[in-house]
C-alpha cells in the first residue's frame, strides 16, 4: 500500500519550500528546476503538483525572472492528514467499481478497509508540516539549498 | 492510497472459498475458473495469487478432475491485518530508495507515515476473515456459487 507518486512529490515540495530564511539569505526564490535537480525528480511531474498546490492556496507562486514558489502559510498551518487526503484525491483502498465487483452491494470487507484508512489519516492528523521539517531534515534541506545556491554563483 | 490488485484479489478468493457447505452441498470444489467467472477477474492473475496463498498454507489445493481449492483453516483463523501485510509484501508507504530520495538519511516524514501505516494495520488486526463473510456478504457469495453450479448442470 503506497501513496501515489503525486502525493509523495507534493509533500517533498512543501518540505523543500519550507526553509524559513531561504529568500532573505540568498535573494533567490525556490524554483521548480531547483527542486527537480536537488531532489532528483521529474520536472514535468513537479509542474503538475506545484500547479495543483498553488490552486489550493498551499503555495504562492511568482512568474518571470527572480520568480519562484513559496509556502503560502506557516508550516504549522499545514495539517499532514489533510494534505495527504487532498493530494491522494481518492480515499478508496480498493476499487470496487472498476471493474464492478460482484460483491459490491453487500461487502463485509469494504467497511473494515475504510475504517483502517480512517485510522491511517487520523494518525497523520496529529501532525503538521512543522513537525516534519525539524532537526536532521531541516539540516539536509538547508544543505541541499546551500549547494544549489553555490552552484548558481559558480555558474555565473 | 490503494491496496495492490494482488491483495485485493487474494482477499476476494479467501472470501469466495469460505462458504462452509459448498462441497457437501454441491459435490463440486471451488476452482480458479469458477472464481474468475463469478467475480469477473482475470484467470491469470488468480493463478498467481492462489499459488501464493497455497504456498502460505492459507489454501489447500487438489489437482485433477474434481480438484479445486479450499480454505486450509477455519475463517476465524485468518487475521485480516496479517493477511494484508503478507499479501502487500512491502510495508513502505513511500519509496525512498528508488530513485534514491535526497532526504532519506534524515527524513521527518517517513517515521510519521510508518506510524500511520501501523495504525492502518492495527485497525485490521481486530478482525478475521470470519467477520467479513457474514450477513449480506454471505448471501451474495452463496448466491454466486449457486448460480455457477446451476450453470454447470445446465451445460451438462
Coordinates of C-alpha atoms in Angstrom, one line a residue:
Chain A
X1 CA 0.0 0.0 0.0
X2 CA 1.7 3.1 -1.2
X3 CA 0.9 6.8 -1.5
X4 CA 0.7 7.9 -5.1
X5 CA 3.8 9.5 -6.6
X6 CA 1.9 12.7 -6.9
X7 CA 1.3 12.8 -3.1
X8 CA 4.9 11.9 -2.4
X9 CA 6.2 14.7 -4.7
X10 CA 3.7 17.2 -3.2
X11 CA 4.9 16.5 0.3
X12 CA 8.6 16.8 -0.8
X13 CA 7.9 20.1 -2.5
X14 CA 6.3 21.5 0.7
X15 CA 9.2 20.4 2.8
X16 CA 11.7 21.9 0.3
X17 CA 9.8 25.2 0.2
X18 CA 9.6 25.4 4.0
X19 CA 13.0 26.8 4.7
X20 CA 12.3 30.0 6.6
X21 CA 15.4 32.1 5.8
X22 CA 15.9 31.0 2.2
X23 CA 14.9 34.1 0.3
X24 CA 16.3 36.6 2.8
X25 CA 19.6 34.8 2.9
X26 CA 20.1 34.1 -0.8
X27 CA 17.9 36.6 -2.5
X28 CA 16.8 33.6 -4.7
X29 CA 13.3 32.1 -4.7
X30 CA 12.9 28.4 -4.9
X31 CA 12.1 27.2 -8.4
X32 CA 10.7 24.0 -9.9
X33 CA 14.0 23.5 -11.7
X34 CA 15.9 23.7 -8.5
X35 CA 13.7 21.2 -6.7
X36 CA 13.9 18.8 -9.7
X37 CA 17.7 19.0 -9.5
X38 CA 18.1 18.9 -5.7
X39 CA 15.6 16.1 -5.1
X40 CA 16.3 14.2 -8.4
X41 CA 12.7 14.2 -9.5
X42 CA 11.0 14.8 -12.8
X43 CA 10.5 18.5 -13.7
X44 CA 7.3 17.6 -15.6
X45 CA 5.7 15.8 -12.6
X46 CA 6.7 18.8 -10.4
X47 CA 5.0 21.3 -12.7
X48 CA 1.7 19.4 -12.2
X49 CA 1.9 19.0 -8.5
X50 CA 3.0 22.7 -8.0
X51 CA 0.1 23.8 -10.1
X52 CA -2.3 21.7 -8.1
X53 CA -0.9 23.0 -4.8
X54 CA -1.0 26.6 -6.0
X55 CA -4.6 26.2 -6.9
X56 CA -5.3 25.0 -3.3
X57 CA -3.5 28.1 -2.0
X58 CA -0.9 26.0 -0.4
X59 CA 1.9 27.6 -2.4
X60 CA 2.2 31.1 -3.7
X61 CA 4.0 31.5 -7.0
X62 CA 5.5 34.4 -8.8
X63 CA 6.3 34.3 -12.5
X64 CA 9.2 35.7 -14.5
X65 CA 12.9 36.3 -13.7
X66 CA 13.5 36.1 -10.0
X67 CA 10.1 34.4 -9.6
X68 CA 9.5 31.1 -7.9
X69 CA 7.4 29.4 -5.3
X70 CA 7.0 29.7 -1.5
X71 CA 4.7 28.4 1.2
X72 CA 1.5 30.5 1.3
X73 CA 1.2 29.9 5.1
X74 CA 3.4 29.0 8.0
X75 CA 4.4 25.3 8.3
X76 CA 2.2 24.7 11.4
X77 CA -0.9 25.6 9.3
X78 CA -0.5 22.5 7.0
X79 CA -2.2 19.6 8.6
X80 CA -0.5 16.4 7.4
X81 CA -3.7 14.3 7.3
X82 CA -5.5 16.9 5.3
X83 CA -2.6 17.3 2.9
X84 CA -2.5 13.6 2.2
X85 CA -6.3 13.2 1.8
X86 CA -6.4 16.0 -0.8
X87 CA -3.2 15.0 -2.7
X88 CA -4.4 11.4 -2.9
X89 CA -7.8 12.5 -4.3
X90 CA -9.5 9.2 -3.8
X91 CA -9.9 7.7 -0.3
X92 CA -10.8 4.2 -1.5
X93 CA -8.4 1.5 -0.5
X94 CA -9.8 -0.9 -3.0
X95 CA -11.6 -0.2 -6.3
X96 CA -15.0 -1.9 -6.1
X97 CA -16.4 -0.1 -9.2
X98 CA -13.9 -0.7 -12.0
X99 CA -14.3 -3.4 -13.0
X100 CA -17.5 -3.8 -11.0
X101 CA -17.0 -6.2 -8.1
X102 CA -19.8 -8.9 -7.8
X103 CA -19.8 -8.3 -4.0
X104 CA -20.1 -4.5 -4.1
X105 CA -23.7 -4.3 -2.9
X106 CA -23.0 -6.1 0.3
X107 CA -19.3 -6.4 1.0
X108 CA -18.1 -7.0 4.6
X109 CA -14.6 -6.2 3.6
X110 CA -15.1 -2.7 2.3
X111 CA -16.3 -1.2 5.7
X112 CA -13.3 -2.6 7.6
X113 CA -10.8 -1.3 5.0
X114 CA -12.5 2.1 5.2
X115 CA -12.2 2.0 9.0
X116 CA -8.5 1.2 8.7
X117 CA -7.9 4.0 6.3
X118 CA -9.6 6.4 8.7
X119 CA -7.1 5.2 11.4
X120 CA -4.3 5.9 8.9
X121 CA -5.5 9.5 8.3
X122 CA -6.3 10.1 12.0
X123 CA -2.7 9.2 12.8
X124 CA -1.4 11.8 10.3
X125 CA -4.0 14.4 11.6
X126 CA -1.9 14.7 14.7
X127 CA 1.0 16.4 12.8
X128 CA 1.7 19.4 10.7
X129 CA 4.4 20.3 8.1
X130 CA 6.2 22.0 11.0
X131 CA 6.7 18.6 12.7
X132 CA 8.3 17.1 9.6
X133 CA 10.9 19.7 8.9
X134 CA 12.7 19.8 12.2
X135 CA 16.2 18.6 13.2
X136 CA 18.1 16.4 10.7
X137 CA 15.5 17.0 8.0
X138 CA 15.9 20.8 8.4
X139 CA 19.7 20.4 8.1
X140 CA 19.6 18.3 5.0
X141 CA 17.1 20.7 3.3
X142 CA 19.2 23.6 4.2
X143 CA 22.4 22.0 2.9
X144 CA 20.7 21.0 -0.4
X145 CA 19.7 24.6 -0.9
X146 CA 23.1 25.9 0.1
X147 CA 24.7 23.6 -2.5
X148 CA 22.3 24.7 -5.2
X149 CA 23.0 28.4 -4.5
X150 CA 26.8 27.9 -4.5
X151 CA 26.4 26.1 -7.9
X152 CA 24.4 29.0 -9.2
X153 CA 27.0 31.6 -8.2
X154 CA 29.8 29.3 -9.7
X155 CA 27.9 29.0 -13.0
X156 CA 27.8 32.9 -13.2
Chain B
X1 CA -3.6 5.0 -1.4
X2 CA -4.8 1.7 -2.6
X3 CA -4.1 -1.9 -1.8
X4 CA -2.4 -3.7 -4.7
X5 CA -4.6 -5.6 -7.1
X6 CA -2.8 -8.8 -5.8
X7 CA -4.0 -8.2 -2.3
X8 CA -7.5 -7.2 -3.4
X9 CA -7.8 -10.5 -5.4
X10 CA -6.3 -12.6 -2.6
X11 CA -8.9 -11.3 -0.2
X12 CA -11.7 -12.0 -2.6
X13 CA -10.5 -15.5 -3.2
X14 CA -10.5 -16.2 0.5
X15 CA -14.0 -14.8 0.8
X16 CA -15.2 -16.9 -2.1
X17 CA -13.6 -20.1 -0.7
X18 CA -15.1 -19.6 2.7
X19 CA -18.6 -20.9 2.0
X20 CA -18.9 -23.7 4.6
X21 CA -21.4 -26.0 3.0
X22 CA -20.1 -25.6 -0.6
X23 CA -18.6 -29.0 -1.2
X24 CA -21.0 -31.1 0.8
X25 CA -24.0 -29.4 -0.9
X26 CA -22.8 -29.4 -4.5
X27 CA -20.1 -32.1 -4.6
X28 CA -18.0 -29.6 -6.6
X29 CA -14.9 -28.0 -5.3
X30 CA -14.3 -24.3 -6.0
X31 CA -12.0 -23.8 -9.0
X32 CA -10.0 -20.9 -10.3
X33 CA -12.1 -20.8 -13.4
X34 CA -15.2 -20.5 -11.3
X35 CA -13.9 -17.6 -9.3
X36 CA -12.7 -15.9 -12.5
X37 CA -16.2 -16.2 -13.9
X38 CA -18.2 -15.4 -10.8
X39 CA -16.1 -12.4 -9.7
X40 CA -15.2 -11.2 -13.3
X41 CA -11.5 -11.2 -12.7
X42 CA -8.5 -12.4 -14.7
X43 CA -7.8 -16.1 -14.5
X44 CA -4.1 -15.5 -15.0
X45 CA -3.9 -13.1 -12.0
X46 CA -5.9 -15.6 -9.9
X47 CA -3.4 -18.4 -10.7
X48 CA -0.6 -16.3 -9.2
X49 CA -2.5 -15.3 -6.1
X50 CA -3.8 -18.8 -5.5
X51 CA -0.3 -20.2 -5.9
X52 CA 1.0 -17.6 -3.4
X53 CA -1.7 -18.4 -0.8
X54 CA -1.3 -22.1 -1.2
X55 CA 2.5 -21.7 -0.5
X56 CA 1.5 -19.9 2.7
X57 CA -0.8 -22.8 3.7
X58 CA -3.8 -20.5 3.6
X59 CA -5.4 -22.6 0.8
X60 CA -5.3 -26.3 0.3
X61 CA -5.5 -27.3 -3.4
X62 CA -6.1 -30.6 -5.1
X63 CA -5.3 -31.2 -8.7
X64 CA -7.0 -33.1 -11.5
X65 CA -10.7 -33.7 -12.3
X66 CA -12.9 -32.8 -9.3
X67 CA -10.0 -30.9 -7.8
X68 CA -10.0 -27.3 -6.7
X69 CA -9.2 -25.1 -3.7
X70 CA -10.5 -24.7 -0.2
X71 CA -9.6 -22.8 2.9
X72 CA -6.9 -24.6 4.9
X73 CA -8.2 -23.4 8.2
X74 CA -11.5 -22.0 9.6
X75 CA -12.3 -18.4 8.7
X76 CA -11.7 -17.1 12.3
X77 CA -8.1 -18.2 12.0
X78 CA -7.2 -15.7 9.2
X79 CA -6.3 -12.4 10.8
X80 CA -7.1 -9.6 8.4
X81 CA -4.2 -7.4 9.3
X82 CA -1.8 -10.3 8.8
X83 CA -3.3 -11.3 5.5
X84 CA -3.0 -7.8 4.2
X85 CA 0.6 -7.3 5.5
X86 CA 1.7 -10.5 3.8
X87 CA -0.2 -10.0 0.5
X88 CA 1.1 -6.5 0.2
X89 CA 4.7 -7.7 0.6
X90 CA 6.1 -4.2 1.2
X91 CA 5.1 -2.1 4.2
X92 CA 6.5 1.1 2.8
X93 CA 4.0 3.9 2.1
X94 CA 6.6 5.8 0.1
X95 CA 9.5 4.5 -1.9
X96 CA 12.5 6.4 -0.5
X97 CA 15.1 4.2 -2.3
X98 CA 14.1 4.0 -5.9
X99 CA 15.0 6.6 -7.1
X100 CA 17.1 7.4 -4.0
X101 CA 15.5 10.4 -2.2
X102 CA 17.9 13.1 -1.2
X103 CA 16.3 13.3 2.2
X104 CA 16.4 9.6 3.0
X105 CA 19.1 9.8 5.7
X106 CA 17.2 12.1 7.9
X107 CA 13.5 12.4 6.8
X108 CA 11.0 13.6 9.3
X109 CA 8.1 12.4 7.1
X110 CA 9.0 8.8 6.8
X111 CA 8.5 8.0 10.5
X112 CA 5.1 9.6 10.6
X113 CA 3.9 7.7 7.5
X114 CA 5.2 4.5 9.1
X115 CA 3.3 5.3 12.3
X116 CA 0.1 5.9 10.3
X117 CA 0.5 2.6 8.4
X118 CA 0.8 0.8 11.7
X119 CA -2.5 2.4 12.7
X120 CA -4.0 1.1 9.5
X121 CA -2.8 -2.5 10.1
X122 CA -3.7 -2.4 13.8
X123 CA -7.3 -1.5 12.8
X124 CA -7.4 -4.5 10.6
X125 CA -5.8 -6.7 13.3
X126 CA -9.0 -6.6 15.2
X127 CA -10.8 -8.6 12.5
X128 CA -10.6 -12.0 10.9
X129 CA -12.0 -13.5 7.7
X130 CA -15.0 -14.7 9.7
X131 CA -16.0 -11.1 10.4
X132 CA -16.1 -10.3 6.6
X133 CA -18.2 -13.1 5.4
X134 CA -21.3 -12.6 7.5
X135 CA -24.8 -11.4 6.6
X136 CA -25.3 -9.9 3.2
X137 CA -21.8 -10.9 2.0
X138 CA -22.5 -14.5 2.9
X139 CA -25.8 -14.3 1.0
X140 CA -24.2 -12.9 -2.1
X141 CA -21.3 -15.4 -2.1
X142 CA -23.7 -18.2 -1.6
X143 CA -25.9 -17.0 -4.5
X144 CA -22.9 -16.5 -6.8
X145 CA -21.9 -20.1 -6.2
X146 CA -25.5 -21.4 -6.6
X147 CA -25.7 -19.7 -10.0
X148 CA -22.4 -21.2 -11.0
X149 CA -23.5 -24.7 -10.0
X150 CA -26.8 -24.4 -11.8
X151 CA -25.0 -23.2 -15.0
X152 CA -22.7 -26.2 -14.7
X153 CA -25.6 -28.7 -14.5
X154 CA -27.3 -26.9 -17.4
X155 CA -24.2 -27.1 -19.5
X156 CA -24.1 -30.9 -18.9

